[in-house]
Coordinates of C-alpha atoms in Angstrom, one line a residue:
Chain R
M1 CA -24.1 -0.6 -2.8
R2 CA -24.6 -4.0 -4.2
C3 CA -22.2 -7.0 -4.7
R4 CA -20.9 -7.3 -8.3
R5 CA -21.2 -11.1 -8.2
C6 CA -24.6 -11.8 -6.5
R7 CA -26.2 -8.3 -6.1
G8 CA -26.5 -8.8 -2.3
P9 CA -25.6 -6.0 0.1
A10 CA -21.9 -5.2 -0.3
A11 CA -19.4 -5.5 2.6
I12 CA -16.3 -4.1 1.0
E13 CA -15.8 -1.6 -1.9
I14 CA -12.8 -1.9 -4.2
R15 CA -12.5 1.6 -5.7
R16 CA -9.7 0.9 -8.0
H17 CA -11.9 -1.8 -9.6
N18 CA -15.0 0.4 -9.3
A19 CA -16.6 -2.7 -7.7
A20 CA -18.1 -3.9 -4.5
F21 CA -18.5 -7.5 -3.0
C22 CA -20.6 -9.0 -0.2
R23 CA -19.1 -11.0 2.8
D24 CA -19.7 -14.3 1.1
C25 CA -18.5 -13.4 -2.3
F26 CA -15.4 -11.4 -1.5
P27 CA -13.3 -14.3 -0.1
L28 CA -14.0 -16.1 -3.4
V29 CA -12.8 -13.2 -5.4
F30 CA -9.8 -12.8 -3.2
R31 CA -8.8 -16.5 -3.6
E32 CA -9.2 -16.1 -7.4
Q33 CA -6.7 -13.2 -7.4
V34 CA -4.2 -15.3 -5.4
R35 CA -4.6 -18.3 -7.8
R36 CA -4.1 -15.9 -10.8
A37 CA -0.9 -14.6 -9.3
I38 CA 0.4 -18.2 -8.5
H39 CA -0.3 -19.4 -12.0
R40 CA 1.0 -16.3 -13.8
Y41 CA 4.3 -16.4 -12.0
E42 CA 4.5 -20.3 -11.7
M43 CA 5.0 -19.8 -8.1
F44 CA 4.4 -23.4 -6.9
A45 CA 3.6 -26.8 -8.3
P46 CA 0.8 -28.8 -6.6
D47 CA 3.1 -31.0 -4.6
D48 CA 5.6 -28.4 -3.5
R49 CA 6.5 -27.9 0.1
I50 CA 5.8 -24.2 0.9
L51 CA 7.2 -22.3 3.8
V52 CA 5.0 -19.4 4.6
A53 CA 6.7 -16.7 6.7
V54 CA 4.0 -15.6 9.3
S55 CA 4.2 -12.6 11.6
G56 CA 0.8 -12.7 13.1
G57 CA -0.5 -9.9 11.0
K58 CA -3.3 -9.9 8.5
D59 CA -1.3 -10.4 5.3
S60 CA 0.7 -13.5 6.2
L61 CA -2.1 -15.2 7.9
A62 CA -4.6 -14.4 5.0
L63 CA -1.9 -15.9 2.6
W64 CA -1.5 -19.1 4.8
D65 CA -5.2 -19.5 4.9
V66 CA -5.7 -19.3 1.3
L67 CA -2.9 -21.7 0.5
L68 CA -4.4 -24.2 2.9
L69 CA -7.8 -23.8 1.4
E70 CA -6.4 -24.3 -2.0
G71 CA -4.8 -27.6 -0.9
Y72 CA -1.2 -26.7 -0.9
R73 CA 1.3 -28.2 1.5
A74 CA 1.9 -25.1 3.3
S75 CA 3.9 -24.9 6.6
G76 CA 4.2 -21.7 8.7
L77 CA 7.5 -20.2 9.9
Y78 CA 7.3 -17.8 12.8
L79 CA 10.3 -15.9 13.9
G80 CA 10.3 -14.7 17.5
L81 CA 11.7 -11.1 17.5
G82 CA 11.6 -10.5 21.3
I83 CA 9.6 -7.3 21.0
G84 CA 7.9 -7.7 24.4
D85 CA 4.1 -8.0 24.6
Y86 CA 3.9 -7.4 20.8
S87 CA 5.9 -10.6 20.0
D88 CA 4.1 -12.5 22.8
R89 CA 0.7 -11.7 21.3
S90 CA 2.0 -12.3 17.7
G91 CA 3.4 -15.9 18.7
D92 CA 0.0 -16.7 20.4
V93 CA -1.9 -15.7 17.4
V94 CA 0.2 -17.7 14.9
R95 CA 0.2 -20.9 17.2
A96 CA -3.5 -20.7 17.7
F97 CA -4.0 -20.4 13.8
A98 CA -1.7 -23.4 13.1
R99 CA -3.3 -25.4 15.8
D100 CA -6.9 -24.6 14.7
R101 CA -6.1 -25.9 11.1
G102 CA -3.7 -28.8 12.0
A103 CA -0.9 -27.0 10.1
E104 CA 2.7 -27.5 10.7
L105 CA 4.5 -24.5 12.4
V106 CA 8.2 -24.0 12.4
E107 CA 9.5 -21.7 15.0
V108 CA 12.7 -19.8 15.3
D109 CA 13.6 -17.4 18.2
L110 CA 16.2 -14.8 17.6
R111 CA 17.3 -14.7 21.2
R112 CA 17.3 -18.4 21.7
D113 CA 18.8 -19.4 18.4
H114 CA 21.1 -16.4 17.5
G115 CA 21.7 -14.7 20.8
Y116 CA 20.0 -11.3 20.4
D117 CA 16.5 -9.8 20.1
I118 CA 15.4 -6.9 18.0
P119 CA 15.2 -4.2 20.7
T120 CA 18.8 -5.1 21.8
A121 CA 20.0 -5.0 18.1
G122 CA 18.5 -1.6 17.6
R123 CA 20.2 -0.2 20.6
K124 CA 23.6 -1.7 20.1
G125 CA 24.2 -1.6 16.4
P126 CA 24.6 1.2 14.0
R127 CA 21.5 0.2 12.1
S128 CA 17.9 1.1 12.6
T129 CA 15.7 -1.4 14.3
C130 CA 13.7 -1.9 11.3
A131 CA 16.8 -2.5 9.2
V132 CA 18.2 -5.2 11.5
C133 CA 14.8 -6.8 11.8
G134 CA 14.4 -7.1 7.9
L135 CA 17.9 -8.5 7.6
S136 CA 17.3 -11.1 10.3
K137 CA 13.9 -12.2 8.7
R138 CA 15.4 -12.6 5.3
Y139 CA 18.3 -14.7 6.7
V140 CA 16.1 -16.9 8.9
F141 CA 13.5 -17.5 6.2
N142 CA 16.1 -18.4 3.7
R143 CA 18.1 -20.7 6.0
A144 CA 15.0 -22.4 7.5
A145 CA 13.5 -23.2 4.0
L146 CA 16.8 -24.8 2.9
E147 CA 17.4 -26.7 6.0
G148 CA 13.8 -27.8 6.1
G149 CA 13.9 -29.1 2.6
F150 CA 11.1 -26.6 1.4
D151 CA 10.8 -25.9 -2.3
V152 CA 9.8 -22.1 -1.8
V153 CA 9.4 -19.3 0.7
A154 CA 6.0 -17.5 0.4
T155 CA 5.5 -14.0 2.0
G156 CA 2.5 -11.9 2.6
H157 CA 3.7 -8.7 0.7
N158 CA 0.8 -7.0 -0.8
L159 CA 0.2 -4.4 -3.5
D160 CA 0.6 -1.5 -1.1
D161 CA 3.9 -2.9 0.2
E162 CA 5.2 -3.5 -3.3
A163 CA 4.1 0.0 -4.7
A164 CA 5.7 1.7 -1.5
T165 CA 9.0 -0.3 -2.0
L166 CA 9.1 0.4 -5.8
L167 CA 8.5 4.2 -5.1
G168 CA 11.4 4.2 -2.6
N169 CA 13.7 2.3 -4.9
T170 CA 12.8 4.6 -7.7
L171 CA 13.3 7.7 -5.8
R172 CA 16.9 6.6 -5.2
W173 CA 17.3 4.9 -8.6
Q174 CA 18.3 1.7 -6.7
T175 CA 18.4 -0.1 -10.1
A176 CA 19.7 -3.4 -8.6
Y177 CA 16.9 -3.5 -6.3
I178 CA 14.4 -2.6 -8.8
A179 CA 15.6 -5.4 -11.0
R180 CA 14.8 -7.9 -8.3
Q181 CA 11.4 -6.6 -7.2
S182 CA 9.6 -9.6 -8.9
P183 CA 6.7 -11.5 -7.3
A184 CA 8.8 -14.7 -8.0
L185 CA 12.5 -14.9 -7.5
P186 CA 14.0 -18.3 -8.6
A187 CA 16.3 -20.3 -6.5
K188 CA 19.9 -19.4 -7.0
D189 CA 23.3 -20.2 -5.5
G190 CA 21.9 -21.1 -1.9
M191 CA 19.1 -18.7 -2.1
A192 CA 15.6 -20.4 -1.8
K193 CA 12.9 -19.6 -4.4
K194 CA 10.8 -16.6 -3.0
V195 CA 7.2 -15.6 -4.0
K196 CA 4.6 -13.0 -3.1
P197 CA 1.2 -14.4 -4.1
L198 CA -0.7 -11.2 -2.5
H199 CA 1.2 -8.8 -4.7
R200 CA -2.1 -8.1 -6.7
L201 CA -4.1 -7.4 -3.5
S202 CA -4.3 -4.1 -1.6
E203 CA -3.9 -4.0 2.2
L204 CA -7.6 -3.1 2.4
E205 CA -8.4 -6.3 0.7
T206 CA -6.1 -8.5 2.7
A207 CA -7.5 -7.0 6.0
A208 CA -11.1 -7.4 4.7
Y209 CA -10.4 -11.1 3.8
A210 CA -8.7 -11.8 7.2
F211 CA -11.8 -10.2 9.0
L212 CA -14.4 -11.9 6.8
R213 CA -12.7 -15.3 7.3
G214 CA -12.7 -14.8 11.0
I215 CA -9.0 -14.8 11.3
D216 CA -7.7 -13.5 14.7
Y217 CA -4.7 -11.4 13.7
V218 CA -2.6 -8.7 15.4
V219 CA -4.0 -5.3 14.6
E220 CA -1.6 -3.5 16.8
E221 CA 1.4 -1.9 15.0
C222 CA 4.9 -2.9 15.9
P223 CA 5.9 -0.5 18.7
L224 CA 9.2 0.0 17.2
V225 CA 8.0 1.0 13.7
A226 CA 6.7 4.6 14.2
G227 CA 7.9 7.2 11.6
N228 CA 9.3 4.4 9.5
T229 CA 10.1 5.5 5.9
Q230 CA 8.1 2.8 4.2
L231 CA 5.0 4.1 6.1
R232 CA 5.7 7.6 4.7
Y233 CA 5.9 6.3 1.2
K234 CA 2.6 4.5 1.7
D235 CA 1.0 7.6 3.0
A236 CA 2.1 9.4 -0.2
M237 CA 0.7 6.6 -2.4
N238 CA -2.5 6.7 -0.5
A239 CA -2.8 10.4 -0.9
I240 CA -2.5 9.9 -4.6
E241 CA -4.8 7.0 -4.7
A242 CA -7.5 8.9 -2.8
T243 CA -8.0 11.3 -5.8
S244 CA -6.8 8.8 -8.6
P245 CA -8.0 5.3 -7.7
G246 CA -5.9 2.8 -9.4
T247 CA -2.7 4.5 -9.4
K248 CA -1.0 2.1 -7.1
T249 CA -2.2 -0.8 -9.3
Q250 CA -1.0 1.0 -12.5
F251 CA 2.3 1.9 -10.9
F252 CA 3.4 -1.6 -9.6
L253 CA 1.6 -3.9 -12.1
G254 CA 2.5 -1.7 -14.9
Y255 CA 6.2 -1.9 -13.6
L256 CA 6.0 -5.8 -13.8
E257 CA 4.6 -5.7 -17.2
R258 CA 6.8 -2.9 -18.8
G259 CA 9.4 -1.8 -16.3
L260 CA 10.9 -4.9 -14.9
P261 CA 12.2 -6.4 -18.2
L262 CA 14.3 -3.2 -18.7
F263 CA 16.2 -3.7 -15.5
R264 CA 17.1 -7.4 -15.9
S265 CA 20.7 -6.7 -16.7
E266 CA 21.1 -5.0 -13.2
D267 CA 20.7 -8.3 -11.4
V268 CA 24.1 -9.7 -11.8
A269 CA 25.5 -10.4 -8.2
E270 CA 27.6 -13.4 -7.8
L271 CA 27.2 -15.3 -4.5
V272 CA 29.5 -17.4 -2.4
P273 CA 29.1 -19.2 0.9
C274 CA 29.5 -17.1 4.0
E275 CA 32.7 -18.3 5.8
R276 CA 30.9 -18.5 9.2
C277 CA 27.3 -19.9 8.3
G278 CA 27.5 -21.1 4.7
Q279 CA 24.6 -18.9 3.7
P280 CA 25.1 -17.0 0.4
T281 CA 26.9 -13.7 0.3
T282 CA 28.8 -11.5 -2.0
G283 CA 31.8 -11.3 0.5
R284 CA 33.6 -13.3 3.1
F285 CA 30.9 -13.1 5.7
C286 CA 27.2 -12.6 5.1
A287 CA 25.4 -9.4 6.2
F288 CA 23.6 -11.3 8.9
C289 CA 26.8 -12.8 10.5
R290 CA 28.5 -9.3 10.3
A291 CA 25.6 -7.6 12.0
R292 CA 25.2 -10.3 14.7
A293 CA 28.9 -10.1 15.4
Q294 CA 28.6 -6.3 15.9
I295 CA 25.5 -6.7 18.1
L296 CA 27.3 -9.3 20.3
G297 CA 30.6 -7.7 20.3
E298 CA 32.2 -10.7 18.7
Q299 CA 35.2 -10.9 16.3
L300 CA 34.3 -12.6 12.9
G301 CA 37.3 -14.7 12.0
T302 CA 40.6 -13.2 11.2
P303 CA 40.4 -10.0 9.2
A304 CA 41.8 -10.3 5.7
A305 CA 44.9 -8.1 5.2
D306 CA 43.1 -6.2 2.5
G307 CA 39.7 -6.6 3.9
P308 CA 37.3 -3.8 4.9
S309 CA 37.6 -1.9 8.1
D310 CA 34.8 -1.9 10.8
R311 CA 33.9 1.6 9.6
Q312 CA 33.6 0.3 6.0
V313 CA 31.6 -2.7 7.0
A314 CA 29.3 -0.5 9.1
A315 CA 28.8 1.9 6.2
E316 CA 28.0 -1.1 3.9
L317 CA 25.5 -2.5 6.2
A318 CA 23.8 0.8 6.7
D319 CA 23.7 1.8 3.0
E320 CA 24.1 -1.0 0.5
V321 CA 22.7 -3.9 2.5
L322 CA 20.3 -2.3 4.9
P323 CA 19.3 1.1 3.4
A324 CA 18.1 3.1 6.3
E325 CA 16.4 5.4 3.9
L326 CA 14.1 2.5 2.9
Y327 CA 13.8 0.7 6.2
G328 CA 13.4 3.7 8.4
G329 CA 14.9 4.6 11.7
P330 CA 17.0 7.6 12.7
A331 CA 19.1 9.2 9.9
Chain M
M1 CA -22.3 7.1 18.5
R2 CA -19.1 5.6 19.9
V3 CA -16.2 5.0 17.6
R4 CA -13.2 3.0 18.6
L5 CA -10.0 3.9 16.9
R6 CA -6.9 1.8 17.0
N7 CA -3.0 2.3 17.1
P8 CA -3.3 3.7 19.7
D9 CA -6.6 2.4 21.0
R10 CA -9.0 5.2 21.9
E11 CA -12.6 6.0 21.7
V12 CA -14.4 9.1 20.6
E13 CA -18.1 10.2 20.4
V14 CA -19.5 11.5 17.1
T15 CA -22.9 12.6 16.0
G16 CA -24.9 9.8 14.2
G17 CA -27.2 10.1 11.2
R18 CA -24.4 10.4 8.8
T19 CA -22.6 8.2 6.3
V20 CA -19.5 6.2 7.0
R21 CA -17.7 8.6 4.5
E22 CA -18.8 11.8 6.4
V23 CA -17.8 10.3 9.9
L24 CA -14.4 9.3 8.5
G25 CA -14.1 12.9 7.0
E26 CA -14.7 14.3 10.4
L27 CA -12.1 12.1 11.8
D28 CA -9.7 12.8 9.1
V29 CA -9.4 9.2 8.0
N30 CA -8.7 8.1 4.5
P31 CA -11.5 5.6 3.7
D32 CA -9.0 3.5 1.8
T33 CA -6.9 2.9 4.8
V34 CA -9.4 1.3 7.3
L35 CA -12.0 -1.3 7.7
V36 CA -15.2 0.1 9.3
I37 CA -16.9 -2.5 11.4
R38 CA -20.4 -2.2 13.1
G39 CA -21.9 -5.0 15.0
G40 CA -19.4 -7.4 13.7
E41 CA -20.1 -6.6 10.1
L42 CA -18.1 -4.7 7.5
V43 CA -19.8 -1.6 6.3
T44 CA -19.3 0.5 3.2
R45 CA -18.9 4.1 3.0
E46 CA -22.3 5.1 2.0
V47 CA -23.9 3.3 4.9
V48 CA -25.7 5.7 7.3
L49 CA -24.6 5.2 11.0
G50 CA -26.8 5.6 13.8
D51 CA -26.4 7.5 17.2
G52 CA -26.6 4.2 19.1
D53 CA -24.1 2.4 16.9
D54 CA -20.9 1.1 18.2
V55 CA -18.3 1.3 15.5
E56 CA -14.7 0.2 15.1
V57 CA -12.4 1.9 12.7
R58 CA -9.5 -0.5 12.2
P59 CA -6.5 0.6 10.2
V60 CA -5.2 -1.7 7.5
I61 CA -1.7 -0.1 6.9
S62 CA 1.2 -2.0 8.3
G63 CA 5.0 -0.9 7.9
G64 CA 8.4 -1.8 9.1
A65 CA 10.8 -4.3 7.7
Q66 CA 10.0 -5.8 4.5
E67 CA 10.6 -9.5 4.6
S68 CA 12.1 -10.3 1.2
D69 CA 11.2 -7.5 -1.1
R70 CA 14.9 -6.8 -1.7
E71 CA 17.1 -9.8 -1.6
R72 CA 20.4 -8.3 -0.1
R73 CA 23.2 -10.6 0.8

């Protein structure tokens, strides 16, 4: 098997493109794909300050690496989740990456800064561990971007992530979520701009890029994620892809071209500041503050006379805000 | 040939003289979901592995909470 660009020995085969690339050419091809995504969706301007959400995994570190190589002003944001050795190793990897490249790293720690960690949240709340983890990340990323004066938050979501999420949302016909599954979400009402520059690249490609670039990343899976619904959707997509290469690409990139415009009218949520933290929400208190109060056993303000009961809030968190069906965990 | 598998970490012995594709088939691993690393280099699925090779089969699939794929408030 030969490299499509230089005809040298191939290191990685991309079946959906019916192509293979050598160890020197593939990182260049990868970067070109990222550049195309950035330009196609006008993700950043050259002088924008970018906050890259980094977990220590292959995707986020590959993204940060590309953005730095491309000359962007990209700082990292690492959120300490408190998941034992897994989090310790993740933090070490991210700090080493930043140090080696002289890049700025912003750190937030859930236990230190918000009073809980993810294992505790999973045990004490009605939500799955993955659900409260996702909620915490979205909240911290947005708040850190706004408070730090960043223009945009970039995450390492890849093609497999996006295809699996779209499959899950479609199976449930979650039209409001489908309407927002864009690689670039503009800033709005206290929500920072969010972009996903790796959405055209598969997990195999991001892993190969990280390996070929010599990036030390955490290969181990989060110990709390076993049996997650997102993984089952990925398994289903991979089973189809095995016999029909290109299906994931057609599904997700086809949705962006032809499906997303049909769902625009579903994205109509109006946002107001949370009464506790000021972050945007559709109700009195944002989902993060409600979840945190439940985890810590705290009362959130004075309940409005016609406000929702604790049971209603829990149901909303479990279904509307944090669908366990998508984020996994016990039914 | 010694093959290191991950998540969880373990090692298995398999017969060499076969392609990466055949070895992955015996291990019931989808080739699109792993990197195959021999001697610090990525190898593609038609490469023949030898009995003396040390090989790592590294999964590329990650799951769990998505960071911003659905902007719930």
